[in-house]
Tab-separated table of C-alpha atoms in Angstrom:
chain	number	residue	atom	x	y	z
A	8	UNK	CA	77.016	92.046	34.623
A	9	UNK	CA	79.496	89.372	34.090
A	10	UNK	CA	79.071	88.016	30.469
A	11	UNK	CA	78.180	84.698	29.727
A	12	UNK	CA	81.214	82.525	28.649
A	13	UNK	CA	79.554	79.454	27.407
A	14	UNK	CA	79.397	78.668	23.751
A	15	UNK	CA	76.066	80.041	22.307
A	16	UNK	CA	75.618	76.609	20.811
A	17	UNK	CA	75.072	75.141	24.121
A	18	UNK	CA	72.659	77.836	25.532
A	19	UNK	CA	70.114	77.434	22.470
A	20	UNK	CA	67.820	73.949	22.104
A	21	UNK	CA	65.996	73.611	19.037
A	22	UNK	CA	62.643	72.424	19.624
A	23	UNK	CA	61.940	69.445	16.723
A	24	UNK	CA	58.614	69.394	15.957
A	25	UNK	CA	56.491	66.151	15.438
A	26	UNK	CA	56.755	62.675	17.165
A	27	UNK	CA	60.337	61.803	18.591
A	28	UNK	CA	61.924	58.979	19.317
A	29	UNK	CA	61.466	57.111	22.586
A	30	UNK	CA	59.978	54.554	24.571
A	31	UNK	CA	56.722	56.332	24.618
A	32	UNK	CA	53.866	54.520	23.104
A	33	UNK	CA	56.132	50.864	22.798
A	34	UNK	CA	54.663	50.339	26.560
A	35	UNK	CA	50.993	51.062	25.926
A	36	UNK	CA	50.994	49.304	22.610
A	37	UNK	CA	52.031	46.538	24.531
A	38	UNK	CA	49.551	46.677	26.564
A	39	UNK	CA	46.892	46.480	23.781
A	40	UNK	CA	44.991	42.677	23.451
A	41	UNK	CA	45.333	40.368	20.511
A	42	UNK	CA	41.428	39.655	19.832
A	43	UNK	CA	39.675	36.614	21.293
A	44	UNK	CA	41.599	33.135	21.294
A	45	UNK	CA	40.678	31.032	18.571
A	46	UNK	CA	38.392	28.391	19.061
A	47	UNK	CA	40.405	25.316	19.083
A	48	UNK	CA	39.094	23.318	15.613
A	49	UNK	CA	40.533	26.881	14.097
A	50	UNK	CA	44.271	26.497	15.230
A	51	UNK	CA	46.153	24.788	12.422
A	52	UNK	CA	48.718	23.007	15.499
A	53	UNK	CA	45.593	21.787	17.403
A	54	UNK	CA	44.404	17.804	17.544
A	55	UNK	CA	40.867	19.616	16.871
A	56	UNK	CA	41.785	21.269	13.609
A	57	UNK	CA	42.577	18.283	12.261
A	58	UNK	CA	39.703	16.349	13.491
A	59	UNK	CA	37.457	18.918	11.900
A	60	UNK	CA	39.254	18.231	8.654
A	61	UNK	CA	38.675	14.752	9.084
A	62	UNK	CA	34.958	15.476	9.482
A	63	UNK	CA	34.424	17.547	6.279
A	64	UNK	CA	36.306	14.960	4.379
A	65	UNK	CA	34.034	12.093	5.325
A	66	UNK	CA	31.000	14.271	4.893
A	67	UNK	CA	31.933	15.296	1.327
A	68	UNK	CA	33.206	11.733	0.172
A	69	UNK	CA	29.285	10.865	1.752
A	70	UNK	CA	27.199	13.407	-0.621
A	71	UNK	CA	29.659	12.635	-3.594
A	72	UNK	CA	28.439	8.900	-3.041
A	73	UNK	CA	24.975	9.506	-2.932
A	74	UNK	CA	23.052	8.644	-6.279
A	75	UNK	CA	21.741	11.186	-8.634
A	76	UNK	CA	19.450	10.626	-11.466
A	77	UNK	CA	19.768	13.420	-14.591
A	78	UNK	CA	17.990	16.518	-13.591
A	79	UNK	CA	16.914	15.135	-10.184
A	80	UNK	CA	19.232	16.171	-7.610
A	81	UNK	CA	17.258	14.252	-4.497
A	82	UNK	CA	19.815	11.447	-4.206
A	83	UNK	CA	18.529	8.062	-2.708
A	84	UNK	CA	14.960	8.699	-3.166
A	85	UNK	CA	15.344	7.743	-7.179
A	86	UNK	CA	17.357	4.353	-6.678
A	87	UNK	CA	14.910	1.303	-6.279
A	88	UNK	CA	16.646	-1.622	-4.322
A	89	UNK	CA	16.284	-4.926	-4.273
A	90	UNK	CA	15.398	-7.863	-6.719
A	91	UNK	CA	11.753	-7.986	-6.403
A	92	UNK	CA	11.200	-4.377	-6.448
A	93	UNK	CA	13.640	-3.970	-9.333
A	94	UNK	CA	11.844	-6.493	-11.513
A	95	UNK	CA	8.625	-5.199	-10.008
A	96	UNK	CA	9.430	-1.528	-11.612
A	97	UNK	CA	10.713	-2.697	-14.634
A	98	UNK	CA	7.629	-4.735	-14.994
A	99	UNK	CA	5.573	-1.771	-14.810
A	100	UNK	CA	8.139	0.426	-17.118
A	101	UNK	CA	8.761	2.774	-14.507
A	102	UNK	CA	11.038	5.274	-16.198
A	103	UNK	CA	14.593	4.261	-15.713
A	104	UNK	CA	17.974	4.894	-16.774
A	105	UNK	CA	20.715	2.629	-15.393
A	106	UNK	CA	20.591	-0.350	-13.760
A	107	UNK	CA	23.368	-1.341	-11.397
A	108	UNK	CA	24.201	-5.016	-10.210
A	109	UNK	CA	26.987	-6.092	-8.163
A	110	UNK	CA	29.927	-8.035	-9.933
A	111	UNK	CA	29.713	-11.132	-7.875
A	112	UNK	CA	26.246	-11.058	-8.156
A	113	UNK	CA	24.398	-14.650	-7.863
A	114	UNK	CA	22.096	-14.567	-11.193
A	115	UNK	CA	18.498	-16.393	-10.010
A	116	UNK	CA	15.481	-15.811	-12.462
A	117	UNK	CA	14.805	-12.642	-10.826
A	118	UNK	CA	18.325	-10.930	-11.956
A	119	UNK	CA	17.702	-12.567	-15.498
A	120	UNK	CA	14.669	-10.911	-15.623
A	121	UNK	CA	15.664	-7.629	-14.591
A	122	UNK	CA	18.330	-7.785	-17.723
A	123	UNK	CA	16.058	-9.306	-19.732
A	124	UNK	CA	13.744	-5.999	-19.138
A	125	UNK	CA	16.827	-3.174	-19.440
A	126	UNK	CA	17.712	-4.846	-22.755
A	127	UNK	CA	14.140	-4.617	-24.142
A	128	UNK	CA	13.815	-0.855	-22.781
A	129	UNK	CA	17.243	0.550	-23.750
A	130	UNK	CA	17.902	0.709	-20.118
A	131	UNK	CA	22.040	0.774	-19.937
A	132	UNK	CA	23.630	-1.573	-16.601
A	133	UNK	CA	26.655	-1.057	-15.118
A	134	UNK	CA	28.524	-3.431	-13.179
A	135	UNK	CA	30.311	-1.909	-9.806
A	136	UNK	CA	31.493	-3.414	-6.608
A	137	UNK	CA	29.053	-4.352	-3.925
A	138	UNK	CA	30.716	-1.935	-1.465
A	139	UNK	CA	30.295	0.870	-4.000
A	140	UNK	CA	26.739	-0.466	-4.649
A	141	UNK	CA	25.976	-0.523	-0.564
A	142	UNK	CA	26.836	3.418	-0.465
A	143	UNK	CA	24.870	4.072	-3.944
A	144	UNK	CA	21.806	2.796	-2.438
A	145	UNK	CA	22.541	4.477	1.158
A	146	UNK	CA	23.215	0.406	2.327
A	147	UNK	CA	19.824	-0.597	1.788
A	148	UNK	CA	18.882	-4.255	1.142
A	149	UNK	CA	19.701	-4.272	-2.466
A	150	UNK	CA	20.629	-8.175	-2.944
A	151	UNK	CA	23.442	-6.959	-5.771
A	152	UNK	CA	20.711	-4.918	-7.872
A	153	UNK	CA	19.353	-1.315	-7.932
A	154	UNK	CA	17.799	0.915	-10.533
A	155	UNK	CA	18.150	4.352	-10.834
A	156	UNK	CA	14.775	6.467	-11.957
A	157	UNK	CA	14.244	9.467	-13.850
A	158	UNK	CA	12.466	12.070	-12.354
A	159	UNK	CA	8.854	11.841	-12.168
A	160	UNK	CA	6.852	14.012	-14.560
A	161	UNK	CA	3.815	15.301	-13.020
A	162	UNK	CA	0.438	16.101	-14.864
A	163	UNK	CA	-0.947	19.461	-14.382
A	164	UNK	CA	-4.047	19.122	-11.920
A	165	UNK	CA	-6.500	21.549	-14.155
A	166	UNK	CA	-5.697	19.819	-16.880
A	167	UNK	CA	-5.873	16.188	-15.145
A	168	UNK	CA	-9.542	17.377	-13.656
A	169	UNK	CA	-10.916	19.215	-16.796
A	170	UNK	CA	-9.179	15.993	-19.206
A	171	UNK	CA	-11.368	13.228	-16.980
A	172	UNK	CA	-14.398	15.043	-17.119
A	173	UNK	CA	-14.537	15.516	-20.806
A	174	UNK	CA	-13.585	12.015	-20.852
A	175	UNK	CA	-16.591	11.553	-18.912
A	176	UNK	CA	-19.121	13.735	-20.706
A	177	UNK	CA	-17.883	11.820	-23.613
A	178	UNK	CA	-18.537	8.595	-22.572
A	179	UNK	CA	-15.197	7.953	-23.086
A	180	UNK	CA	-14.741	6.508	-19.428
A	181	UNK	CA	-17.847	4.472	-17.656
A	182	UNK	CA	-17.563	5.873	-14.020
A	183	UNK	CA	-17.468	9.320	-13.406
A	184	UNK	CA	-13.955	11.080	-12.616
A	185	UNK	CA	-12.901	10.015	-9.047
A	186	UNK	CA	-9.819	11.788	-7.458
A	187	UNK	CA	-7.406	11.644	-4.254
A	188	UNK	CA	-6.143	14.693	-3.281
A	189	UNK	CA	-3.758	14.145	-0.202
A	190	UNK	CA	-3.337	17.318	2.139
A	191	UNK	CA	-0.173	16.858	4.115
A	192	UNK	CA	0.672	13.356	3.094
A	193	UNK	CA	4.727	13.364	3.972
A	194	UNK	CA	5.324	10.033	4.093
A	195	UNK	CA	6.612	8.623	0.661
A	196	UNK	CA	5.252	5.190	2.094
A	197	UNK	CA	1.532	6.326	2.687
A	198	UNK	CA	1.653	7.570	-0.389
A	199	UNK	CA	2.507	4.920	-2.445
A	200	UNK	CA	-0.296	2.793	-0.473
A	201	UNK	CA	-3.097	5.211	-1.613
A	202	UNK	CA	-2.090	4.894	-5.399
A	203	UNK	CA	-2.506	1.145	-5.084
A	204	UNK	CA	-5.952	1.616	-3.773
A	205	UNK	CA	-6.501	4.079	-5.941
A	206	UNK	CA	-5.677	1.773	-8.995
A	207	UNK	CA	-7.104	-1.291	-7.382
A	208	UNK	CA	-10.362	1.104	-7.372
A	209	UNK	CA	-11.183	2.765	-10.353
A	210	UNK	CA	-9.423	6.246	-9.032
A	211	UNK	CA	-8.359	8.535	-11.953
A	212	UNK	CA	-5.459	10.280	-10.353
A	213	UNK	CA	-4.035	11.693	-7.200
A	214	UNK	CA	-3.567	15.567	-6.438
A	215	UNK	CA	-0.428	16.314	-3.706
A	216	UNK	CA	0.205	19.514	-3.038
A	217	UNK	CA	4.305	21.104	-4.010
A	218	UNK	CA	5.324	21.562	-0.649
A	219	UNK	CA	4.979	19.624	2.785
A	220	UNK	CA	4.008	16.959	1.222
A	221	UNK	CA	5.207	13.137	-0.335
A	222	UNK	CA	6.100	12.789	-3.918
A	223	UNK	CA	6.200	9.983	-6.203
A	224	UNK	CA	9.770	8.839	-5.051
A	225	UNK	CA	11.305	5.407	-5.286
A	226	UNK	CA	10.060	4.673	-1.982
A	227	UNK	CA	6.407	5.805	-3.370
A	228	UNK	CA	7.113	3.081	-6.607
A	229	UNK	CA	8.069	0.352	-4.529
A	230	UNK	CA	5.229	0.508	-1.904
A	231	UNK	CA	2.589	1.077	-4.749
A	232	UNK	CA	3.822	-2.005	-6.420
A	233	UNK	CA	3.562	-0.452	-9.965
A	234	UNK	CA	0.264	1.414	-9.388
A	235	UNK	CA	2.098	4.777	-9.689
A	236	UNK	CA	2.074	3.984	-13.411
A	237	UNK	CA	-1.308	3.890	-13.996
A	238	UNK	CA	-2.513	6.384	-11.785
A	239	UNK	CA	-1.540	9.787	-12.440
A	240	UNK	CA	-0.078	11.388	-10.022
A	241	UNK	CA	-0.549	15.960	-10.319
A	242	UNK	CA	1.077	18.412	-8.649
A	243	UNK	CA	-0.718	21.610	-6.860
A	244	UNK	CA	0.882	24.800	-6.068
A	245	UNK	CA	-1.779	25.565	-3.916
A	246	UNK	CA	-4.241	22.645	-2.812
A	247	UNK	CA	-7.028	25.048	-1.447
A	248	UNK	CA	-7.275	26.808	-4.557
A	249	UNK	CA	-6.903	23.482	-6.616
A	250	UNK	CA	-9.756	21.954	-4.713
A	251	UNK	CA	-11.857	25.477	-5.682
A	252	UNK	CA	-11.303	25.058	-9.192
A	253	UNK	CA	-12.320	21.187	-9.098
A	254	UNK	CA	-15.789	22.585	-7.503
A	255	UNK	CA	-16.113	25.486	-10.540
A	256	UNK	CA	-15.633	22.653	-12.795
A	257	UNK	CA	-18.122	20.425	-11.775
A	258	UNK	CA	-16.761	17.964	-8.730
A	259	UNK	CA	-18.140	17.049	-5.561
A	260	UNK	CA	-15.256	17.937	-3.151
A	261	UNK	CA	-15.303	15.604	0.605
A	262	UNK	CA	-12.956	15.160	3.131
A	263	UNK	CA	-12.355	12.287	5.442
A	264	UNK	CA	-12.208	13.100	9.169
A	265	UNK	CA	-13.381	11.208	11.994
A	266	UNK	CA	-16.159	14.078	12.763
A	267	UNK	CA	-17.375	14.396	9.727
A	268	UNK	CA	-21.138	15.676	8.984
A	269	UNK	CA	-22.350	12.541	6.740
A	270	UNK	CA	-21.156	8.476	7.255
A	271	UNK	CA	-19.472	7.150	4.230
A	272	UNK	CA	-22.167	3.967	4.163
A	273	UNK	CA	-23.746	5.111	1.718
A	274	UNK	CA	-22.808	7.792	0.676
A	275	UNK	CA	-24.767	9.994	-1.825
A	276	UNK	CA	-22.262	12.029	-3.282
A	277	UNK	CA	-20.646	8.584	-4.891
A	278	UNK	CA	-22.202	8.877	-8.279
A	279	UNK	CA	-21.114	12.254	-8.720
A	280	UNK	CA	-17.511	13.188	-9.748
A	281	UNK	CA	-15.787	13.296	-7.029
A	282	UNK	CA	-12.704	14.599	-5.280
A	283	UNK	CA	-11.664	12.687	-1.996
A	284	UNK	CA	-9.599	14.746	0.295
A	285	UNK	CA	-7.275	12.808	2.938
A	286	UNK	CA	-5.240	14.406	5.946
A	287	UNK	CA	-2.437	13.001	7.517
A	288	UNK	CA	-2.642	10.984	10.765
A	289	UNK	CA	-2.003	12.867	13.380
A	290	UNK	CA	-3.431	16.646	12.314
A	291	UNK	CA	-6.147	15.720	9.600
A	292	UNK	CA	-7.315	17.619	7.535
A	293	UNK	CA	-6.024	21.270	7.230
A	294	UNK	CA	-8.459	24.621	8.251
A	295	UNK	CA	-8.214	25.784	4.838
A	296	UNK	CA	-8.805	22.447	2.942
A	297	UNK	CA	-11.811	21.693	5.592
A	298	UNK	CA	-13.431	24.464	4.875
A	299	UNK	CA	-13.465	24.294	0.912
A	300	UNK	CA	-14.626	20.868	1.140
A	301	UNK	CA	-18.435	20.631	0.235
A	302	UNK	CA	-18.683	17.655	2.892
A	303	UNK	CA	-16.649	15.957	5.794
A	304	UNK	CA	-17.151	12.425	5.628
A	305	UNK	CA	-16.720	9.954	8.727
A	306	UNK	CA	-15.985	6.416	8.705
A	307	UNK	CA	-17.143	4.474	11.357
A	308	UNK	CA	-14.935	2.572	13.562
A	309	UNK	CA	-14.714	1.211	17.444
A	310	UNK	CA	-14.154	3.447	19.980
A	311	UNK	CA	-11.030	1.508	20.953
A	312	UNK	CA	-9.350	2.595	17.674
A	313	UNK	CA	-8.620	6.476	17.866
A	314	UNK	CA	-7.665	6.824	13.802
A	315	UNK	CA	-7.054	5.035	11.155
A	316	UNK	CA	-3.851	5.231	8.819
A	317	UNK	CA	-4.272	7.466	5.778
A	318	UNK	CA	-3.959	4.920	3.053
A	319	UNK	CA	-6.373	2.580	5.159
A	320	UNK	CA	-8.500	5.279	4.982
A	321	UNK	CA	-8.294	5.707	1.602
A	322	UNK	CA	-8.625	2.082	0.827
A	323	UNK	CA	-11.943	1.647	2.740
A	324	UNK	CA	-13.460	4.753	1.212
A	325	UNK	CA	-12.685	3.984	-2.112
A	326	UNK	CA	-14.320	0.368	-2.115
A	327	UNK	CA	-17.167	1.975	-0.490
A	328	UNK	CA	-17.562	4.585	-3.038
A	329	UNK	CA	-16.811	1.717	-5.884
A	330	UNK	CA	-19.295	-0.782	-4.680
A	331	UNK	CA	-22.077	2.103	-4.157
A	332	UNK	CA	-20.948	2.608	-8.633
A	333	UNK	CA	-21.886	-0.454	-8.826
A	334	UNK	CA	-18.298	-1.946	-8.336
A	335	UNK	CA	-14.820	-1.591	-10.383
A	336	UNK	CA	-15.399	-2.298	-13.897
A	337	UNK	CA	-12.118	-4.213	-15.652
């Protein structure tokens, strides 16, 4: 056998163990995708990015402009607007803190009168530019003046029903307690409308429930002309068992609907103390609330008319209850 002549170096390969280099796996990795493409608002060289910027900007700059009262964090809804409704408030003593009026203001009585009235209260004004004034009052007619409100303190509701009928017991009041209590009453307007019948009527306080519902706002001041000062205005956790403990107390509880079981002329629970239940216009009164009332009380109208408006309701019921007491005494 001839022998083999090649160097033994050549005829022996050591095997390396472990990954080698190569092209193998550059290919497939290739190969592999990159995700989803961003949306376009999301890619910093797109016209859509910045647009997007553009947009939070102008929507921050918005809610930084909006008005806030200490502790109150709902914006617009404690600014009252306008000269009439300005004076009107400060008339009343609606709690206030600031008063704003426009620099180039025109002063007319009403303006004089509204300083006049933060002087005497300790109210502080600020002067600020009518553009800056326009945004502060989300560019409602303000005629150069608004006034910023503190938030509105409610009154406990066992403690507003159990104070009146003491009050009542001792002769301290001449009619016996008469409340509203509204039952999904969301519009700040409507709401303001049944404290002005309710003060134009002997009413000792309203009863609105915490959620769902309208709260004494600046909208609420300005449509109850001042009446949301001297009517009380409590707030319910729930309104169902609010309305129980009224009943436990002593109260009459009845609740207007058009199908109700008794007519309000004349009404025989009028004389008793009374809470009135409303609904709102469209759905009425609530299953729950219906069925804790002690009554359902109907007023009649033409069959043309399919409802009335809440506060109209109110309104009507209220002088009907007050003239059956023998009428409002001053």
């Amino acid at each position: 056998m001839a022998k083999d002549s090649r160097p033994k170096s050549a005829a022996v390969r050591k095997e390396k163990k472990g990954a080698t280099v190569g092209s193998g796996g550059q290919g497939r990795r290739k190969l592999v995708g990159k995700g989803p493409t961003p949306k376009a608002e999301d890619r910093v060289y797109h016209k859509a990015h910045r647009q997007k910027q553009l947009a939070e900007r102008a929507e921050a700059k918005r809610a930084a402009s909006q008005p806030r009262t200490r502790g109150s964090g709902r914006g617009a809804d404690d600014v009252v607007a306008g000269r009439n409704p300005v004076v009107e408030a400060l008339a009343e003593r609606v709690p206030a803190v600031e008063l704003r009026i426009a620099t180039d203001i025109e002063y007319d009585g009403r303006v004089r009168e509204a300083l006049r009235h933060s002087a005497e209260q300790g109210i502080r004004v600020k002067e600020v530019g009518r553009r800056q004034l326009d945004s502060f009052t989300g560019d409602a007619v303000h005629q150069g003046l608004a006034l910023v409100l503190q938030p509105y303190e409610y009154a406990d509701p066992q403690e507003l029903l159990e104070g009146e009928l003491e009050r009542a017991r001792k002769g301290h009041i001449a009619q016996p307690p008469l409340f509203i209590a509204c039952d999904s009453i969301t519009d700040p307007r409507n709401l303001g409308a049944i404290l002005r019948a309710g003060a134009a009527f002997g009413a000792s306080g309203a009863i609105v429930p915490e959620r769902r519902s309208a709260g004494v706002t600046a909208t609420t001041w300005k449509t109850s002309a001042g009446a949301a000062a001297r009517v009380p205005v409590a707030q319910a956790k729930n309104l169902t068992q609010t309305l129980k403990h009224a009943q436990e107390q002593g109260y009459f509880v009845a609740g207007l609907d058009g199908d109700g079981d008794l007519s309000l002329p004349g009404m025989s629970l009028a004389n008793e103390p009374l809470v009135l239940v409303v609904g709102s216009e469209g759905k009425g009164l609530s299953r729950l609330v219906s069925e804790t009332c002690d009554t359902i009380v109907s007023i009649p109208i033409a069959a043309s008319t399919e409802s009335l408006n809440a506060s109209m309701a109110v309104g009507i019921s209220l002088y009907e209850i007050s003239t059956l007491r023998g009428g409002v005494r001053q």
